[in-house]
XYZ file of N, CA and C in Angstrom:
486
model
N 108.780 91.385 146.140
C 108.206 92.669 146.352
C 107.356 92.583 147.611
N 107.403 93.598 148.475
C 106.597 93.621 149.638
C 105.679 94.820 149.531
N 104.370 94.577 149.819
C 103.390 95.701 149.791
C 102.878 95.990 151.147
N 102.792 97.266 151.500
C 102.237 97.710 152.775
C 101.170 98.759 152.426
N 100.184 98.909 153.303
C 99.231 99.969 153.097
C 99.717 101.197 153.817
N 99.586 102.320 153.174
C 100.043 103.616 153.812
C 98.862 104.544 153.767
N 98.975 105.649 154.561
C 97.863 106.517 154.760
C 97.593 107.484 153.627
N 98.583 107.901 152.932
C 98.361 108.882 151.907
C 99.495 108.986 150.929
N 99.457 110.015 150.096
C 100.440 110.135 149.058
C 101.607 111.035 149.488
N 101.677 111.396 150.789
C 102.788 112.234 151.214
C 104.117 111.525 151.265
N 104.070 110.204 151.506
C 105.306 109.363 151.567
C 105.773 109.124 150.141
N 107.034 109.449 149.766
C 107.503 109.218 148.375
C 107.424 107.768 147.966
N 107.366 106.845 148.919
C 107.323 105.443 148.538
C 105.898 104.905 148.422
N 104.941 105.800 148.726
C 103.546 105.427 148.782
C 102.931 105.652 147.414
N 102.370 104.649 146.860
C 101.774 104.725 145.538
C 100.300 104.406 145.620
N 99.491 105.426 145.671
C 98.066 105.249 145.670
C 97.583 104.438 146.922
N 98.168 104.725 148.057
C 97.765 104.042 149.296
C 98.518 102.759 149.560
N 99.438 102.363 148.677
C 100.189 101.120 148.917
C 101.691 101.469 148.907
N 102.371 101.102 149.943
C 103.822 101.293 150.048
C 104.486 100.126 149.341
N 105.354 100.390 148.382
C 105.992 99.336 147.628
C 107.462 99.311 147.979
N 107.918 98.186 148.435
C 109.352 97.957 148.719
C 109.854 96.893 147.727
N 110.724 97.346 146.788
C 111.234 96.415 145.790
C 112.721 96.545 145.724
N 113.324 95.644 144.965
C 114.791 95.674 144.750
C 115.064 96.094 143.277
N 114.116 96.734 142.661
C 114.260 97.027 141.217
C 115.476 97.855 140.939
N 115.684 98.949 141.669
C 116.890 99.734 141.424
C 118.170 98.971 141.630
N 118.208 98.174 142.671
C 119.389 97.345 142.929
C 119.608 96.364 141.807
N 118.536 95.752 141.339
C 118.668 94.753 140.249
C 119.131 95.420 138.965
N 118.567 96.596 138.645
C 118.966 97.290 137.447
C 120.438 97.640 137.478
N 120.886 98.074 138.672
C 122.335 98.417 138.827
C 123.205 97.187 138.661
N 122.785 96.076 139.214
C 123.526 94.818 139.074
C 123.575 94.400 137.634
N 122.413 94.456 136.940
C 122.315 94.073 135.512
C 123.277 94.921 134.714
N 123.283 96.258 134.943
C 124.140 97.195 134.198
C 125.605 96.776 134.392
N 125.985 96.506 135.619
C 127.395 96.177 135.883
C 127.796 94.863 135.193
N 127.022 93.845 135.393
C 127.311 92.543 134.799
C 127.250 92.567 133.262
N 126.203 93.245 132.745
C 126.084 93.381 131.312
C 127.309 94.009 130.716
N 127.836 95.035 131.345
C 129.048 95.711 130.817
C 130.249 94.795 130.743
N 130.388 93.957 131.793
C 131.542 92.988 131.786
C 131.335 91.917 130.738
N 130.131 91.423 130.625
C 129.870 90.373 129.638
C 130.031 90.888 128.225
N 129.494 92.121 127.985
C 129.615 92.712 126.635
C 131.093 92.934 126.318
N 131.893 93.400 127.264
C 133.328 93.596 127.001
C 133.994 92.251 126.631
N 133.623 91.218 127.346
C 134.160 89.889 127.079
C 133.811 89.451 125.679
N 132.523 89.627 125.319
C 132.092 89.246 123.985
C 132.797 90.019 122.874
N 132.999 91.312 123.117
C 133.739 92.106 122.148
C 135.151 91.530 121.954
N 135.850 91.199 123.092
C 137.184 90.640 122.992
C 137.195 89.311 122.249
N 136.199 88.477 122.589
C 136.141 87.134 121.927
C 135.851 87.308 120.469
N 135.200 88.369 120.048
C 134.945 88.626 118.634
C 136.055 89.375 117.937
N 137.127 89.636 118.642
C 138.279 90.326 118.079
C 138.122 91.808 117.956
N 137.128 92.363 118.597
C 136.927 93.867 118.562
C 137.752 94.472 119.667
N 138.779 95.214 119.300
C 139.667 95.912 120.181
C 139.605 97.400 120.000
N 138.877 97.831 118.959
C 138.858 99.235 118.603
C 138.051 100.143 119.563
N 137.055 99.520 120.262
C 136.217 100.297 121.145
C 135.780 99.400 122.312
N 135.334 100.011 123.382
C 134.787 99.304 124.546
C 133.284 99.408 124.582
N 132.660 98.768 125.542
C 131.236 98.750 125.604
C 130.575 100.094 125.653
N 130.963 100.961 126.578
C 130.370 102.300 126.602
C 130.532 103.123 125.279
N 131.676 102.930 124.682
C 131.895 103.600 123.379
C 130.971 102.994 122.338
N 130.658 101.724 122.480
C 129.714 101.037 121.600
C 128.365 101.715 121.596
N 127.939 102.253 122.768
C 126.642 102.903 122.852
C 126.649 104.141 121.938
N 127.762 104.871 121.971
C 127.911 106.078 121.162
C 127.890 105.674 119.685
N 128.644 104.654 119.350
C 128.696 104.201 117.928
C 127.334 103.782 117.464
N 126.603 103.069 118.307
C 125.271 102.568 117.943
C 124.394 103.744 117.544
N 124.359 104.831 118.314
C 123.556 105.972 118.000
C 124.027 106.568 116.678
N 125.334 106.632 116.455
C 125.827 107.251 115.228
C 125.637 106.339 114.014
N 125.537 105.020 114.181
C 125.277 104.128 113.065
C 123.811 104.361 112.641
N 122.952 104.784 113.522
C 121.562 105.059 113.188
C 121.427 106.365 112.419
N 122.247 107.364 112.830
C 122.229 108.702 112.247
C 123.527 109.417 112.479
N 124.166 109.815 111.484
C 125.480 110.538 111.593
C 125.254 112.016 111.817
N 126.250 112.708 112.258
C 126.170 114.173 112.438
C 125.239 114.575 113.586
N 125.517 113.990 114.754
C 124.672 114.210 115.914
C 125.356 115.177 116.872
N 124.632 116.152 117.403
C 125.250 117.035 118.427
C 125.469 116.331 119.703
N 126.406 116.797 120.515
C 126.723 116.095 121.762
C 125.508 116.068 122.708
N 124.719 117.119 122.712
C 123.518 117.092 123.615
C 122.586 115.969 123.203
N 122.439 115.696 121.958
C 121.570 114.570 121.511
C 122.217 113.248 121.810
N 123.503 113.123 121.633
C 124.202 111.892 122.041
C 124.028 111.615 123.512
N 124.138 112.649 124.302
C 123.927 112.512 125.766
C 122.553 112.031 126.103
N 121.567 112.597 125.433
C 120.183 112.175 125.685
C 119.944 110.718 125.238
N 120.455 110.347 124.107
C 120.226 108.990 123.576
C 120.975 107.911 124.304
N 122.189 108.245 124.797
C 122.988 107.234 125.493
C 122.784 107.225 126.984
N 122.267 108.350 127.521
C 122.148 108.453 128.990
C 123.471 108.825 129.661
N 124.459 109.116 128.875
C 125.769 109.536 129.439
C 125.803 111.019 129.706
N 126.387 111.412 130.849
C 126.550 112.815 131.189
C 127.444 113.492 130.107
N 127.168 114.774 129.840
C 127.944 115.521 128.798
C 129.423 115.485 129.103
N 129.839 115.667 130.337
C 131.243 115.649 130.662
C 131.850 114.339 130.429
N 131.196 113.258 130.753
C 131.673 111.865 130.481
C 131.771 111.679 129.008
N 130.766 112.073 128.303
C 130.684 111.918 126.826
C 131.793 112.693 126.143
N 132.085 113.889 126.616
C 133.122 114.723 126.001
C 134.498 113.961 126.111
N 134.781 113.438 127.238
C 136.028 112.709 127.442
C 136.118 111.467 126.565
N 134.997 110.725 126.493
C 134.942 109.537 125.685
C 135.104 109.871 124.188
N 134.466 110.923 123.778
C 134.567 111.361 122.350
C 136.009 111.720 122.006
N 136.698 112.360 122.954
C 138.127 112.684 122.718
C 138.950 111.408 122.476
N 138.694 110.412 123.300
C 139.437 109.147 123.085
C 139.046 108.482 121.743
N 137.743 108.556 121.446
C 137.311 107.919 120.194
C 137.851 108.673 118.975
N 137.972 109.955 119.106
C 138.572 110.787 118.014
C 140.029 110.428 117.841
N 140.730 110.270 118.939
C 142.165 109.896 118.918
C 142.343 108.518 118.289
N 141.348 107.634 118.506
C 141.407 106.281 117.959
C 140.974 106.187 116.497
N 140.504 107.323 115.968
C 140.097 107.346 114.572
C 138.678 106.809 114.332
N 137.832 106.804 115.361
C 136.483 106.293 115.200
C 135.454 107.357 114.847
N 135.698 108.582 115.316
C 134.715 109.678 115.058
C 135.520 110.904 114.695
N 134.791 111.887 114.131
C 135.337 113.223 113.935
C 134.298 114.240 114.205
N 134.711 115.428 114.578
C 133.808 116.516 114.882
C 133.902 117.541 113.757
N 132.742 118.130 113.482
C 132.673 119.218 112.493
C 131.651 120.195 112.946
N 131.802 121.463 112.564
C 130.891 122.475 112.910
C 129.614 122.333 112.127
N 128.494 122.624 112.804
C 127.193 122.577 112.126
C 127.126 123.664 111.090
N 126.623 123.375 109.867
C 126.542 124.449 108.843
C 125.597 125.566 109.284
N 124.555 125.218 110.085
C 123.606 126.261 110.508
C 124.032 127.038 111.758
N 124.933 126.439 112.545
C 125.429 127.123 113.776
C 126.872 126.694 114.037
N 127.832 127.505 113.649
C 129.249 127.084 113.683
C 129.729 126.817 115.098
N 128.956 127.254 116.112
C 129.360 126.976 117.517
C 128.993 125.545 117.927
N 128.110 124.930 117.162
C 127.620 123.579 117.507
C 128.459 122.510 116.765
N 129.067 121.608 117.563
C 129.851 120.511 117.020
C 128.953 119.294 116.738
N 129.067 118.755 115.548
C 128.377 117.569 115.151
C 129.352 116.432 115.178
N 128.923 115.260 115.677
C 129.797 114.082 115.791
C 129.406 113.133 114.675
N 130.408 112.646 113.938
C 130.170 111.748 112.833
C 131.160 110.590 112.887
N 130.853 109.536 112.202
C 131.636 108.323 112.136
C 132.736 108.398 111.029
N 133.807 107.801 111.298
C 134.829 107.634 110.235
C 134.533 106.314 109.504
N 135.175 106.093 108.421
C 135.049 104.808 107.710
C 135.461 103.653 108.571
N 136.521 103.876 109.372
C 136.950 102.822 110.310
C 135.843 102.338 111.177
N 135.103 103.304 111.782
C 133.959 102.961 112.666
C 132.841 102.303 111.875
N 132.579 102.802 110.644
C 131.497 102.156 109.848
C 131.833 100.695 109.570
N 133.094 100.360 109.440
C 133.480 98.982 109.144
C 133.326 98.069 110.346
N 133.074 98.623 111.543
C 132.900 97.794 112.743
C 131.462 97.496 113.073
N 130.534 98.080 112.319
C 129.129 97.897 112.632
C 128.691 96.405 112.624
N 129.145 95.669 111.669
C 128.727 94.282 111.538
C 129.142 93.473 112.761
N 130.367 93.645 113.188
C 130.882 92.908 114.372
C 130.101 93.330 115.594
N 129.798 94.611 115.742
C 129.008 95.135 116.865
C 127.652 94.469 116.835
N 126.998 94.413 115.691
C 125.670 93.797 115.560
C 125.693 92.337 116.004
N 126.764 91.608 115.631
C 126.911 90.187 116.027
C 126.984 90.062 117.531
N 127.806 90.888 118.180
C 127.938 90.891 119.622
C 126.632 91.284 120.282
N 125.938 92.263 119.755
C 124.645 92.678 120.290
C 123.605 91.576 120.203
N 123.611 90.838 119.075
C 122.694 89.720 118.955
C 122.944 88.645 120.011
N 124.247 88.405 120.284
C 124.604 87.440 121.330
C 124.177 87.946 122.673
N 124.313 89.219 122.957
C 123.859 89.800 124.217
C 122.318 89.639 124.373
N 121.597 89.884 123.277
C 120.158 89.724 123.356
C 119.749 88.264 123.650
N 120.499 87.303 123.064
C 120.230 85.923 123.371
C 120.436 85.624 124.838
N 121.493 86.232 125.421
C 121.757 86.068 126.866
C 120.677 86.744 127.685
N 120.270 87.973 127.333
C 119.280 88.732 128.076
C 117.956 87.935 128.195
N 117.560 87.389 127.062
C 116.216 86.836 126.960
C 116.180 85.321 127.048
N 117.267 84.674 127.411
C 117.349 83.238 127.527
C 116.283 82.746 128.489
N 115.503 81.733 128.087
C 114.486 81.208 128.951
C 113.166 81.975 128.977
N 113.086 83.059 128.203
C 111.865 83.862 128.184
C 111.072 83.608 126.895
N 109.790 83.700 127.004
C 108.951 83.685 125.809
C 109.036 85.060 125.149
N 108.524 85.140 123.934
C 108.444 86.412 123.209
C 107.591 87.390 124.021
N 106.518 86.887 124.648
C 105.649 87.742 125.408
C 106.369 88.245 126.641
N 107.134 87.383 127.313
C 107.981 87.842 128.465
C 108.909 88.899 128.065
N 109.591 88.714 126.961
C 110.599 89.679 126.496
C 109.908 91.067 126.184
N 108.751 91.008 125.536
C 108.022 92.212 125.200
C 107.550 92.944 126.459
N 107.010 92.165 127.406
C 106.587 92.754 128.708
C 107.757 93.409 129.426
N 108.912 92.691 129.493
C 110.028 93.275 130.160
C 110.474 94.568 129.488
N 110.575 94.560 128.157
C 110.996 95.783 127.469
C 109.972 96.950 127.714
N 108.720 96.610 127.742
C 107.722 97.682 127.962
C 107.872 98.245 129.346
N 108.036 97.378 130.352
C 108.222 97.859 131.709
C 109.490 98.683 131.893
N 110.575 98.264 131.307
C 111.800 98.994 131.378
C 111.723 100.349 130.685
N 110.975 100.388 129.549
C 110.758 101.668 128.872
C 110.034 102.599 129.786
N 109.054 102.134 130.546
C 108.300 102.974 131.477
C 109.175 103.493 132.600
N 110.056 102.600 133.156
C 110.986 103.030 134.195
C 111.905 104.121 133.646
N 112.450 103.855 132.450
C 113.319 104.867 131.820
C 112.627 106.199 131.629
N 111.408 106.170 131.122
C 110.678 107.407 130.885
C 110.395 108.122 132.252
N 110.048 107.391 133.259
C 109.839 107.991 134.592
C 111.102 108.722 135.089
N 112.232 108.133 134.879
C 113.480 108.722 135.351
C 113.873 109.903 134.489
N 113.643 109.789 133.210
C 113.965 110.900 132.282
C 113.129 112.138 132.566
N 111.909 111.914 133.090
C 111.012 113.025 133.405
C 111.578 113.908 134.490
N 112.428 113.387 135.371
C 112.935 114.183 136.452
C 114.315 114.812 136.134
N 114.838 114.521 134.993
C 116.140 115.140 134.587
C 115.903 116.574 134.128
């Protein structure tokens, strides 16, 4: 990280009189790309062929709570609604999810898991545990907590502008 002093808050990179030049965005993008490839490999090694990594994000949300509207899935996964709609179509064709109308608003589609998808949760959890071991390898518990806290703040900052 490189710090420079700047004159004021008019520069978007100026934070309280200090210009911050970092590689954070680049690193986060690299981590996302590599994490996706590693996660896909771990799924394959575990014999999971029913879904891919991005679909796993959707399943994870639905394993926490079934009957979720697409707008909520979009918010929780960070996936754009049009991307999510296409993925849900493929997942529905694969027998992982189904859509049903909300009892309170028939125009609202709720996304729920099939029994087939429920049966994959344990394998997904095992792969996720392995990913966490890789993410935090060589870190103390304090390091991992600090990293998670900082990433939560970055995420919240970005969500504020959506």
